[in-house]
Coordinates of C-alpha atoms and ligand atoms in Angstrom, one line a residue:
M1205 CA 116.9 113.7 88.5
C1206 CA 119.9 113.7 86.3
G1207 CA 122.0 116.7 85.6
I1208 CA 123.3 117.6 82.2
V1209 CA 126.1 120.1 81.3
G1210 CA 127.6 120.8 77.8
Y1211 CA 130.4 123.1 76.8
V1212 CA 131.8 124.3 73.5
G1213 CA 134.2 127.2 73.3
Y1214 CA 137.8 128.3 73.6
Q1215 CA 138.6 126.9 77.1
D1216 CA 139.4 123.4 78.1
A1217 CA 136.0 121.9 79.0
T1218 CA 136.9 119.6 81.9
D1219 CA 136.7 122.1 84.8
I1220 CA 133.7 123.9 83.3
L1221 CA 131.8 120.6 83.1
L1222 CA 132.9 119.4 86.6
N1223 CA 132.0 122.8 88.2
G1224 CA 128.7 122.9 86.3
L1225 CA 127.8 119.4 87.5
A1226 CA 128.7 120.3 91.1
K1227 CA 126.2 123.1 90.9
L1228 CA 123.5 120.6 90.0
D1229 CA 124.2 118.3 92.9
Y1230 CA 120.9 119.4 94.6
R1231 CA 119.2 117.4 92.0
G1232 CA 120.6 114.2 93.5
Y1233 CA 122.8 111.7 91.7
D1234 CA 124.6 108.4 92.2
S1235 CA 127.3 108.5 89.4
A1236 CA 128.9 111.1 87.2
G1237 CA 130.9 111.3 84.0
I1238 CA 132.2 113.5 81.2
A1239 CA 133.1 113.0 77.5
L1240 CA 135.6 115.3 75.8
V1241 CA 136.1 115.7 72.0
H1242 CA 139.7 116.2 71.0
N1243 CA 141.6 115.4 67.8
N1244 CA 138.6 113.7 66.4
Q1245 CA 138.4 111.3 69.3
I1246 CA 136.0 111.0 72.2
K1247 CA 137.5 110.3 75.6
I1248 CA 135.0 109.3 78.3
D1249 CA 135.5 109.1 82.1
K1250 CA 132.6 107.9 84.2
Y1251 CA 132.2 106.5 87.7
K1252 CA 129.7 105.4 90.2
G1253 CA 129.7 107.7 93.2
K1254 CA 130.0 111.4 93.9
L1255 CA 131.7 113.9 91.6
E1256 CA 134.8 113.7 93.8
V1257 CA 135.3 110.1 92.6
L1258 CA 135.3 111.3 89.0
A1259 CA 137.5 114.4 89.8
G1260 CA 139.9 112.0 91.7
H1261 CA 140.3 109.9 88.5
L1262 CA 140.9 113.0 86.4
E1263 CA 143.4 114.5 88.7
G1264 CA 146.9 114.7 87.1
E1265 CA 145.5 113.4 83.8
N1266 CA 145.8 115.6 80.7
R1267 CA 142.3 115.8 79.3
P1268 CA 142.4 118.3 76.5
G1269 CA 139.1 119.1 74.7
K1270 CA 137.2 122.3 74.1
T1271 CA 134.0 120.5 73.5
G1272 CA 132.5 118.3 76.1
I1273 CA 129.4 116.9 77.7
G1274 CA 128.9 115.9 81.4
H1275 CA 126.3 114.2 83.4
T1276 CA 125.3 113.3 86.9
R1277 CA 123.0 110.2 86.9
W1278 CA 120.1 109.4 89.2
A1279 CA 119.5 105.7 88.4
T1280 CA 116.3 104.7 86.7
H1281 CA 117.1 101.8 84.4
G1282 CA 119.9 99.8 85.9
K1283 CA 121.7 100.1 89.2
P1284 CA 124.3 102.8 90.0
S1285 CA 127.6 101.5 88.4
D1286 CA 130.5 102.7 86.3
A1287 CA 128.9 100.9 83.3
N1288 CA 125.5 102.5 83.7
A1289 CA 127.0 106.0 84.3
H1290 CA 126.7 108.5 81.4
P1291 CA 128.0 109.5 78.9
H1292 CA 127.2 106.5 76.8
P1293 CA 129.3 106.0 73.7
S1294 CA 128.5 104.1 70.5
E1295 CA 130.5 101.0 70.1
D1296 CA 133.1 102.7 67.9
M1297 CA 133.4 105.7 70.3
S1298 CA 132.3 108.1 67.5
I1299 CA 129.2 109.3 69.4
A1300 CA 128.6 110.1 73.1
V1301 CA 125.3 110.8 74.7
V1302 CA 124.1 112.1 78.0
H1303 CA 120.4 111.9 78.8
N1304 CA 117.9 113.0 81.4
G1305 CA 114.5 111.2 81.4
I1306 CA 113.2 107.9 80.3
V1307 CA 113.0 106.2 76.9
E1308 CA 109.8 104.3 77.3
N1309 CA 110.2 102.2 74.2
Y1310 CA 113.8 101.3 74.8
K1311 CA 113.2 97.6 75.1
S1312 CA 111.9 97.2 71.5
L1313 CA 114.6 99.5 70.2
K1314 CA 117.2 97.5 72.1
N1315 CA 116.0 94.3 70.6
E1316 CA 116.1 95.8 67.1
L1317 CA 119.7 97.0 67.7
I1318 CA 120.8 93.7 69.1
E1319 CA 119.3 91.9 66.0
N1320 CA 121.4 94.3 63.9
G1321 CA 124.5 93.1 65.8
V1322 CA 125.0 95.8 68.4
T1323 CA 126.5 94.8 71.7
F1324 CA 125.3 96.8 74.7
A1325 CA 127.7 97.8 77.5
S1326 CA 125.1 99.0 80.1
E1327 CA 121.7 98.2 81.4
T1328 CA 120.4 101.7 80.7
D1329 CA 117.7 102.9 78.4
T1330 CA 120.0 105.7 77.3
E1331 CA 122.4 103.4 75.5
V1332 CA 119.8 102.8 72.7
I1333 CA 120.2 106.5 71.8
S1334 CA 124.0 106.3 71.3
H1335 CA 123.6 103.3 69.0
L1336 CA 120.7 104.7 67.1
V1337 CA 122.5 108.0 66.5
R1338 CA 125.5 106.0 65.3
S1339 CA 123.3 104.0 62.9
Y1340 CA 122.1 107.2 61.3
F1341 CA 125.5 109.0 61.3
D1342 CA 127.6 109.1 58.2
G1343 CA 130.5 111.0 59.6
N1344 CA 129.5 114.6 59.2
N1345 CA 125.8 114.9 59.9
I1346 CA 125.4 114.7 63.6
L1347 CA 122.4 117.1 63.6
E1348 CA 120.5 114.9 61.0
A1349 CA 121.4 111.7 62.8
V1350 CA 120.0 113.1 66.1
S1351 CA 116.9 114.3 64.4
K1352 CA 116.3 110.8 62.9
T1353 CA 116.9 109.2 66.3
V1354 CA 114.5 111.3 68.3
K1355 CA 111.7 110.4 65.9
R1356 CA 112.2 106.8 67.1
L1357 CA 112.0 107.6 70.8
K1358 CA 109.0 107.6 73.0
G1359 CA 109.1 109.1 76.5
A1360 CA 110.4 112.2 78.2
Y1361 CA 114.0 113.2 77.7
A1362 CA 116.6 115.9 77.5
L1363 CA 119.7 115.0 75.5
C1364 CA 123.2 116.4 74.9
I1365 CA 125.2 114.6 72.1
C1366 CA 128.7 115.1 70.6
A1367 CA 130.5 113.3 67.8
A1368 CA 134.2 112.6 67.4
N1369 CA 134.2 113.7 63.7
E1370 CA 132.5 117.0 64.4
P1371 CA 134.5 118.7 67.2
G1372 CA 133.1 122.0 68.1
K1373 CA 129.5 120.9 67.9
I1374 CA 127.0 119.8 70.5
V1375 CA 123.4 118.8 69.7
A1376 CA 120.9 119.3 72.4
V1377 CA 117.3 118.0 72.4
K1378 CA 114.4 118.8 74.8
K1379 CA 111.3 116.8 75.2
D1380 CA 109.4 117.0 78.5
N1381 CA 112.6 117.4 80.5
P1382 CA 114.2 120.7 81.1
L1383 CA 117.1 122.0 79.0
I1384 CA 118.6 125.4 78.6
I1385 CA 121.3 126.9 76.4
G1386 CA 123.6 129.5 78.0
I1387 CA 124.9 132.1 75.6
G1388 CA 128.5 133.3 76.2
E1389 CA 131.1 135.1 74.1
N1390 CA 132.9 132.7 71.8
E1391 CA 131.6 129.9 74.0
N1392 CA 128.2 128.4 74.7
F1393 CA 126.7 126.1 77.3
V1394 CA 124.0 123.5 77.6
A1395 CA 122.5 122.6 81.0
S1396 CA 119.5 121.0 82.6
D1397 CA 119.3 124.0 85.0
V1398 CA 120.5 127.5 85.4
P1399 CA 122.8 127.0 88.4
A1400 CA 125.2 125.0 86.2
I1401 CA 126.0 128.0 84.0
I1402 CA 125.1 131.1 86.0
E1403 CA 128.7 131.9 86.7
H1404 CA 129.5 132.1 83.0
T1405 CA 126.4 133.8 81.6
R1406 CA 122.9 135.0 82.5
Q1407 CA 121.7 135.0 78.9
I1408 CA 119.8 131.8 78.1
Y1409 CA 117.4 130.1 75.8
T1410 CA 114.9 127.9 77.6
L1411 CA 114.3 125.2 75.0
S1412 CA 110.7 124.6 74.2
Q1413 CA 109.1 121.2 73.7
G1414 CA 110.6 119.2 70.8
T1415 CA 113.5 121.7 70.1
I1416 CA 116.8 120.4 68.7
A1417 CA 119.7 122.8 69.2
L1418 CA 122.9 122.8 67.3
V1419 CA 125.5 124.6 69.5
T1420 CA 128.9 125.7 68.5
A1421 CA 131.3 128.2 70.1
D1422 CA 129.9 131.2 68.3
S1423 CA 126.4 130.1 67.3
V1424 CA 123.2 128.5 68.6
E1425 CA 120.8 127.3 65.9
L1426 CA 117.4 126.0 66.9
F1427 CA 115.2 123.6 65.0
D1428 CA 111.9 121.7 65.3
E1429 CA 111.9 117.9 65.1
D1430 CA 111.9 118.1 61.3
L1431 CA 114.9 120.4 61.4
N1432 CA 112.9 123.5 60.3
P1433 CA 114.7 126.5 61.8
I1434 CA 112.8 128.1 64.7
T1435 CA 113.4 131.1 66.8
A1436 CA 113.4 131.7 70.5
Q1437 CA 113.6 134.7 72.8
V1438 CA 116.9 135.2 74.7
E1439 CA 116.0 135.5 78.4
Q1440 CA 118.0 137.3 81.1
V1441 CA 118.3 135.3 84.3
T1442 CA 117.7 137.5 87.3
W1443 CA 117.7 134.9 90.1
S1444 CA 120.5 134.5 92.5
A1445 CA 122.5 131.3 92.1
E1446 CA 120.9 130.0 95.4
A1447 CA 117.4 130.7 94.2
A1448 CA 118.2 129.1 90.8
T1449 CA 118.7 125.7 92.5
K1450 CA 115.0 125.9 93.4
A1451 CA 114.1 127.0 89.9
G1452 CA 112.7 130.2 91.4
Y1453 CA 110.5 128.5 94.0
E1454 CA 110.9 129.8 97.6
H1455 CA 111.4 126.2 98.9
F1456 CA 112.4 122.8 97.6
M1457 CA 109.1 121.5 99.1
L1458 CA 107.0 123.8 96.9
K1459 CA 109.1 122.9 93.9
E1460 CA 108.6 119.2 94.6
I1461 CA 104.8 119.7 95.1
Y1462 CA 104.6 121.4 91.7
E1463 CA 106.7 118.6 90.1
Q1464 CA 104.1 116.0 90.9
P1465 CA 102.4 115.8 87.5
D1466 CA 105.8 115.3 85.8
A1467 CA 106.9 112.9 88.5
L1468 CA 103.7 110.8 88.0
Q1469 CA 104.4 110.7 84.3
N1470 CA 108.0 109.6 84.9
T1471 CA 106.7 106.8 87.1
F1472 CA 104.8 105.3 84.2
G1473 CA 107.9 105.4 82.1
S1474 CA 109.2 102.2 83.5
I1475 CA 105.9 100.5 84.2
L1476 CA 103.4 101.1 81.4
D1477 CA 104.6 99.5 78.2
G1478 CA 102.1 99.9 75.4
E1479 CA 98.9 98.1 76.4
A1480 CA 100.5 96.3 79.3
I1481 CA 101.5 97.1 82.8
E1482 CA 105.0 95.6 83.1
F1483 CA 107.0 96.1 86.2
E1484 CA 110.6 96.0 85.0
D1485 CA 112.1 94.3 88.0
F1486 CA 109.0 92.4 89.2
P1487 CA 108.0 89.8 86.7
L1488 CA 104.4 89.5 88.0
D1489 CA 102.5 86.8 86.1
K1490 CA 99.9 84.1 86.8
E1491 CA 102.6 81.7 87.9
L1492 CA 104.1 84.1 90.5
L1493 CA 100.6 85.1 91.6
S1494 CA 99.6 81.5 92.1
G1495 CA 102.2 81.3 94.9
I1496 CA 100.7 84.4 96.7
S1497 CA 97.7 84.1 99.0
R1498 CA 98.2 87.3 101.0
I1499 CA 100.1 90.5 101.0
Y1500 CA 101.9 92.2 104.0
M1501 CA 103.2 95.7 103.7
A1502 CA 105.5 97.6 106.1
A1503 CA 106.7 101.2 105.9
C1504 CA 107.1 104.3 108.0
G1505 CA 105.5 107.8 108.1
T1506 CA 104.2 109.0 104.8
A1507 CA 105.2 105.7 103.1
Y1508 CA 103.0 103.9 105.6
Y1509 CA 100.0 106.0 104.6
A1510 CA 100.8 105.1 101.0
A1511 CA 100.8 101.5 102.1
S1512 CA 97.4 102.0 103.9
Y1513 CA 96.0 103.2 100.6
G1514 CA 97.6 100.2 98.9
K1515 CA 95.8 97.9 101.3
Q1516 CA 92.4 99.4 100.5
I1517 CA 92.9 99.5 96.8
I1518 CA 94.3 96.0 96.4
E1519 CA 91.6 94.5 98.6
K1520 CA 88.9 96.5 96.7
I1521 CA 90.0 95.7 93.2
A1522 CA 92.0 92.5 93.4
R1523 CA 90.3 91.0 96.5
I1524 CA 93.6 89.7 97.9
P1525 CA 93.9 90.2 101.7
V1526 CA 96.5 92.7 102.7
E1527 CA 97.9 93.4 106.1
I1528 CA 99.9 96.5 106.9
D1529 CA 102.1 97.6 109.8
V1530 CA 104.4 100.5 110.6
A1531 CA 107.8 98.9 110.2
S1532 CA 108.9 99.6 113.7
E1533 CA 106.0 97.5 115.0
F1534 CA 106.3 94.8 112.4
R1535 CA 109.8 93.9 113.5
Y1536 CA 108.9 93.1 117.0
K1537 CA 105.5 91.5 116.8
N1538 CA 106.5 88.1 115.5
P1539 CA 104.5 88.6 112.4
I1540 CA 102.8 85.7 110.6
I1541 CA 104.7 85.4 107.3
S1542 CA 105.1 82.4 105.1
E1543 CA 106.2 81.4 101.6
D1544 CA 102.8 82.4 100.2
T1545 CA 103.1 85.9 101.5
L1546 CA 104.1 88.8 99.2
F1547 CA 105.9 91.2 101.5
V1548 CA 106.0 94.8 100.2
A1549 CA 108.4 97.4 101.7
V1550 CA 107.5 100.9 100.8
S1551 CA 110.2 103.6 101.2
Q1552 CA 111.2 106.8 99.4
S1553 CA 114.8 106.8 100.5
G1554 CA 115.2 103.0 100.5
E1555 CA 117.4 103.5 103.6
T1556 CA 114.9 103.6 106.5
A1557 CA 116.3 101.3 109.2
D1558 CA 113.0 99.9 110.4
T1559 CA 111.7 99.1 106.9
L1560 CA 115.0 97.5 106.0
E1561 CA 115.0 95.3 109.1
S1562 CA 111.4 94.4 108.3
L1563 CA 112.2 93.2 104.9
R1564 CA 115.1 91.2 106.2
L1565 CA 112.8 89.5 108.6
A1566 CA 110.3 88.8 105.8
T1567 CA 113.0 87.4 103.7
T1568 CA 114.3 85.0 106.3
S1569 CA 110.6 83.9 106.9
G1570 CA 110.5 82.8 103.3
A1571 CA 108.2 85.5 101.9
K1572 CA 108.5 86.8 98.4
V1573 CA 109.8 90.3 99.0
L1574 CA 109.1 93.4 96.8
S1575 CA 110.2 96.9 97.4
I1576 CA 108.7 100.2 96.2
T1577 CA 111.4 102.8 96.5
N1578 CA 112.5 106.0 94.9
V1579 CA 116.2 105.4 95.1
I1580 CA 117.6 102.7 92.8
G1581 CA 120.6 101.0 94.4
S1582 CA 119.5 102.0 98.0
A1583 CA 119.8 99.4 100.7
I1584 CA 116.1 98.3 100.5
D1585 CA 116.2 98.2 96.7
R1586 CA 119.4 96.1 96.8
E1587 CA 118.1 93.6 99.4
T1588 CA 114.8 92.8 97.8
R1589 CA 114.4 90.3 95.0
Y1590 CA 111.7 92.2 93.3
A1591 CA 111.5 96.0 92.9
I1592 CA 109.2 98.7 91.6
H1593 CA 110.8 102.2 91.2
T1594 CA 108.7 105.3 91.7
N1595 CA 111.1 107.4 89.5
A1596 CA 109.9 110.6 91.1
G1597 CA 113.3 112.1 91.0
P1598 CA 115.2 113.2 94.1
E1599 CA 113.2 114.6 97.0
I1600 CA 115.3 117.3 98.8
A1601 CA 112.8 118.7 101.2
V1602 CA 112.5 116.6 104.3
A1603 CA 108.7 116.3 104.1
S1604 CA 107.8 113.7 101.5
T1605 CA 105.5 114.9 98.7
K1606 CA 106.1 113.6 95.2
A1607 CA 107.4 110.3 96.6
F1608 CA 103.9 109.8 98.2
T1609 CA 101.8 110.4 95.1
T1610 CA 104.1 108.2 93.0
Q1611 CA 104.0 105.4 95.6
V1612 CA 100.2 105.7 95.4
I1613 CA 100.2 105.3 91.6
C1614 CA 102.6 102.3 91.8
L1615 CA 100.3 100.6 94.3
Y1616 CA 97.3 101.4 92.2
L1617 CA 99.0 99.9 89.1
L1618 CA 100.0 96.9 91.2
A1619 CA 96.3 96.5 92.4
I1620 CA 94.9 96.5 88.9
E1621 CA 97.6 94.2 87.5
L1622 CA 96.9 91.7 90.4
A1623 CA 93.2 92.0 89.6
R1624 CA 93.7 91.4 85.9
L1625 CA 95.9 88.3 86.6
S1626 CA 93.4 86.9 89.0
G1627 CA 90.5 87.4 86.7
K1628 CA 88.8 90.0 88.8
L1629 CA 88.4 92.5 86.0
T1630 CA 86.9 92.3 82.6
P1631 CA 89.2 93.6 79.8
E1632 CA 87.0 96.7 79.6
E1633 CA 87.2 97.4 83.3
Y1634 CA 91.0 96.9 83.2
K1635 CA 91.3 99.3 80.3
G1636 CA 89.2 101.9 82.3
Y1637 CA 91.4 101.6 85.4
R1638 CA 94.6 101.8 83.3
K1639 CA 93.4 104.9 81.4
A1640 CA 92.6 106.5 84.8
A1641 CA 96.3 106.0 85.7
F1642 CA 97.3 107.8 82.5
D1643 CA 95.0 110.7 83.5
A1644 CA 96.6 111.0 87.0
P1645 CA 99.0 113.8 86.1
E1646 CA 96.1 116.0 84.9
Y1647 CA 94.1 115.0 88.0
A1648 CA 97.0 116.1 90.2
K1649 CA 97.0 119.5 88.5
S1650 CA 93.4 120.1 89.6
A1651 CA 94.8 120.7 93.1
I1652 CA 98.0 122.5 92.1
T1653 CA 96.1 125.2 90.1
Q1654 CA 94.3 126.1 93.3
N1655 CA 97.4 127.1 95.2
D1656 CA 96.3 130.7 95.9
A1657 CA 92.9 129.6 97.3
I1658 CA 94.7 127.0 99.6
K1659 CA 97.1 129.7 100.7
E1660 CA 94.1 131.8 102.0
I1661 CA 92.8 128.9 104.0
A1662 CA 96.3 128.2 105.4
L1663 CA 96.3 131.7 107.0
K1664 CA 93.3 130.6 109.0
I1665 CA 94.8 127.2 110.0
A1666 CA 98.0 129.0 111.1
E1667 CA 96.1 130.5 114.0
A1668 CA 95.0 127.1 115.3
Q1669 CA 96.3 125.3 118.4
S1670 CA 95.1 121.9 117.1
V1671 CA 93.5 120.6 113.9
F1672 CA 91.4 117.5 113.2
F1673 CA 91.5 115.7 109.9
I1674 CA 88.6 113.4 109.0
G1675 CA 87.8 111.0 106.2
R1676 CA 86.5 107.5 105.4
G1677 CA 88.1 104.8 103.2
V1678 CA 90.9 106.1 101.2
D1679 CA 90.0 109.6 102.3
F1680 CA 91.1 108.5 105.7
C1681 CA 94.6 107.6 104.4
C1682 CA 94.6 111.1 102.9
A1683 CA 93.5 112.7 106.2
Q1684 CA 96.3 110.8 108.0
E1685 CA 98.9 112.0 105.5
G1686 CA 97.5 115.6 105.7
S1687 CA 97.7 115.5 109.4
L1688 CA 101.3 114.3 109.4
K1689 CA 102.3 117.0 106.9
L1690 CA 100.7 119.8 108.9
K1691 CA 102.2 118.8 112.2
E1692 CA 105.7 118.1 110.9
L1693 CA 105.9 121.4 109.0
S1694 CA 103.9 123.9 111.1
Y1695 CA 104.4 122.2 114.5
I1696 CA 100.6 122.6 115.1
H1697 CA 99.1 119.6 116.8
A1698 CA 97.0 117.6 114.4
E1699 CA 95.2 114.3 114.5
A1700 CA 93.4 112.2 111.9
Y1701 CA 90.3 110.2 112.6
Q1702 CA 88.0 108.1 110.6
S1703 CA 85.0 110.4 110.3
G1704 CA 82.7 107.9 112.0
E1705 CA 85.0 107.6 115.0
L1706 CA 84.8 111.2 116.1
K1707 CA 81.7 110.8 118.2
H1708 CA 83.3 107.9 120.1
G1709 CA 85.5 110.4 122.1
P1710 CA 87.4 113.0 120.2
I1711 CA 84.4 115.1 119.5
A1712 CA 84.6 116.2 123.2
L1713 CA 87.6 118.3 122.2
L1714 CA 85.8 120.4 119.7
Q1715 CA 84.8 124.0 120.6
D1716 CA 83.9 127.1 118.8
G1717 CA 86.2 127.6 115.9
S1718 CA 88.1 124.3 116.2
P1719 CA 89.4 123.5 112.7
V1720 CA 88.2 120.3 111.2
I1721 CA 89.5 119.4 107.7
A1722 CA 87.2 116.9 106.0
V1723 CA 88.4 114.9 103.0
C1724 CA 85.3 113.6 101.2
T1725 CA 86.1 112.7 97.6
Q1726 CA 84.5 109.3 97.4
S1727 CA 81.4 109.4 95.2
T1728 CA 79.8 106.5 97.1
E1729 CA 77.7 106.2 100.2
L1730 CA 80.8 107.3 102.1
F1731 CA 80.1 110.8 100.8
D1732 CA 76.7 111.0 102.6
K1733 CA 78.2 109.4 105.7
T1734 CA 81.1 112.0 105.9
L1735 CA 78.6 114.8 105.2
N1736 CA 76.6 113.7 108.3
N1737 CA 79.9 113.8 110.3
I1738 CA 80.5 117.3 109.0
K1739 CA 77.1 118.3 110.2
E1740 CA 77.9 116.8 113.6
V1741 CA 81.1 118.9 114.0
K1742 CA 79.5 122.0 112.6
A1743 CA 76.8 121.7 115.3
R1744 CA 79.6 121.8 117.9
G1745 CA 80.9 125.1 116.4
A1746 CA 83.8 123.7 114.4
Y1747 CA 85.3 125.6 111.5
V1748 CA 85.1 123.1 108.6
F1749 CA 87.3 123.1 105.5
A1750 CA 86.3 120.3 103.1
I1751 CA 88.0 118.8 100.0
A1752 CA 85.4 117.3 97.7
K1753 CA 84.8 116.8 94.0
K1754 CA 83.2 119.3 91.6
H1755 CA 80.0 117.3 91.2
M1756 CA 79.5 117.3 95.0
E1757 CA 79.4 121.1 95.3
S1758 CA 75.7 121.7 95.6
E1759 CA 75.3 119.1 98.3
I1760 CA 78.3 120.2 100.5
I1761 CA 78.7 123.9 100.0
D1762 CA 76.2 125.0 102.6
E1763 CA 77.5 122.6 105.2
V1764 CA 81.1 123.9 105.4
D1765 CA 83.0 127.1 105.9
D1766 CA 85.5 126.7 103.1
L1767 CA 85.5 124.3 100.2
L1768 CA 88.1 123.1 97.7
L1769 CA 86.8 121.3 94.7
I1770 CA 89.0 118.9 92.8
D1771 CA 88.1 117.5 89.4
D1772 CA 85.6 114.8 89.0
G1773 CA 88.1 112.0 88.5
P1774 CA 87.9 108.4 89.6
D1775 CA 87.5 107.7 93.4
E1776 CA 90.4 105.3 93.4
L1777 CA 92.9 108.1 92.5
S1778 CA 91.3 111.1 94.1
L1779 CA 93.8 110.7 96.9
I1780 CA 96.4 112.2 94.6
P1781 CA 94.9 115.7 94.1
A1782 CA 93.4 115.7 97.7
A1783 CA 96.9 114.9 99.2
I1784 CA 98.5 117.6 97.0
A1785 CA 95.9 120.1 98.3
L1786 CA 96.8 119.1 101.9
Q1787 CA 100.6 119.3 101.1
L1788 CA 100.0 122.9 99.9
L1789 CA 97.9 123.6 103.0
A1790 CA 100.7 122.4 105.3
Y1791 CA 103.3 124.2 103.3
H1792 CA 101.6 127.6 103.4
T1793 CA 100.7 127.2 107.0
A1794 CA 104.3 126.6 107.8
V1795 CA 105.4 129.6 105.7
A1796 CA 102.9 131.8 107.5
L1797 CA 104.4 130.7 110.8
E1798 CA 107.9 131.3 109.5
R1799 CA 108.9 127.7 110.0
D1800 CA 112.0 126.1 108.4
V1801 CA 109.9 124.4 105.7
D1802 CA 112.6 122.4 103.9
K1803 CA 114.2 121.2 107.2
P1804 CA 111.6 121.0 110.0
R1805 CA 113.1 120.7 113.5
N1806 CA 114.1 117.3 114.8
L1807 CA 113.6 115.6 111.5
A1808 CA 116.0 113.9 109.0
K1809 CA 115.4 113.0 105.4
S1810 CA 116.3 109.4 105.9
V1811 CA 116.0 107.7 109.2
T1812 CA 118.8 105.1 109.2
V1813 CA 118.6 104.4 112.9
E1814 CA 116.0 102.5 114.8
Ligands
F6R277 C1 107.0 112.7 106.2 C2 108.2 111.9 105.9 C3 108.5 110.7 106.7 C4 109.0 109.5 105.8 C5 109.4 108.3 106.7 C6 109.8 107.2 105.8 O1 106.9 113.7 105.3 O2 108.9 112.2 105.0 O3 107.4 110.3 107.5 O4 107.9 109.2 105.0 O5 110.5 108.7 107.4 O6 110.8 107.5 105.0 P1 111.1 106.6 103.7 O7 110.0 106.7 102.8 O8 112.4 107.2 103.1 O9 111.3 105.2 104.1

């Protein structure tokens, strides 16, 4: 996710902004820029690439200015480029804006501004903010202009804004994206996270939802959205700079697990537009669909399990046949692909060599190629004609967590949109499925809130030599992903089986106390079937930990040793809380065994070799 730094004080801002942005680099970014206010003028420098590129351009340049804003961008709307990098100015360079988050209604705002004669210089959603602020700005009311602007915005954002005519002022806004104010002596700071300012001050305000802050060198005034003054408690940061990069979490993985409700919300930002599901870079309509008779998906590791879920959900709801393959197999099996195939490459990093080669093969075979990636501008994103972006924000921990659940929600939305277009759903059914997507962030929380209980169970799993995961239908996809998470993090051998397959061989391995983790969240006949399989393994002395839904409690509680109950949400999305529970289980097991959680042995975050 993007990084924001703002400075207003007695020192030249450039170095403070560059240093602050460098401290936020763990958040991931693909371009960087700063805006300085000096002599009633705004000067902006912004470039695609790492901070070194920006610093290189600034070297030897005289960039005076004791007020400034800076930004590292993680592309969401528009590829990484100089033009799309922040800060974004108004046309007359009187306003500059940096932004973290997504403006959901930017398309309608952009159309309105274009009708009013505004020319856009970038593909970003952020640029509408610069032009809107300008339209409300009469030369000396930046605070009011920002307040009027934010009333027009829908979505999640943190903003930092300066005006040429009002040097010595920064306006900061927080809505659903983090923003803090650092309080110094005759200087103040704005940042999206503590590490950016910790070397200057440990006194901060953590802005609450909807707060607008007017920051000068010697004052910080806080207001609500209607500019009524509000107060906030000054906090003392006690974390070390290193801990601060993880926002106080012990590991990036835990932080990323906890980020999932927000990540899911961000995924919607570029997909759900009012009543419609609209994939920004995938113009799915009846005409496009009429040229698709089957879908083929290829991916690796966790992304492959998301694709397995995608197969089940698309076949169930849209009734379109879907084939899936791990990308390393797909490449060499002479797959049957034709012009009426929609090929979908799923990848967090967008750089995985096998997935990239698979999509190249699909492209040369004439397929329509779509990617689902988390990194805009990545190789896979660039090489596919159509794209859906998960917008989960950067994943730093090697083990994939929030990328998985956001891939799942993208595939779910794809399934219901395919079903709507092919007439498989009534408008009422479609509305119900769509609403369920909106509820997914809450659904995710029903696992996260049980972290302590999961930690207790992890202490038992940490003693095992080998662990079985079982499930049916989408629960099996979840079992596979849970098994992968446990083995890669804890180095405990783990295997996933379709529940009904156990008795065809693997059950021979069970002995007293063998752990079996049963995922049984489907409120269909699959529940009774998995319950029977649980009875089978219990009869062989297994220790059973089950994940089920609240309404299943009375039927399952006496059959298992430990039980985790997620909320009674829709079957089609129960994979999200269930997978999060298994992420936490793997995490705590690995911590108990003192493993290197964020960087497990032998693994790399993106596998760019075959
Ligand atoms: C497991 C994990 C890997 C990746 C796989 C594909 O936690 O992270 O299995 O899912 O290497 O990577 P991407 O999604 O970047 O293509």
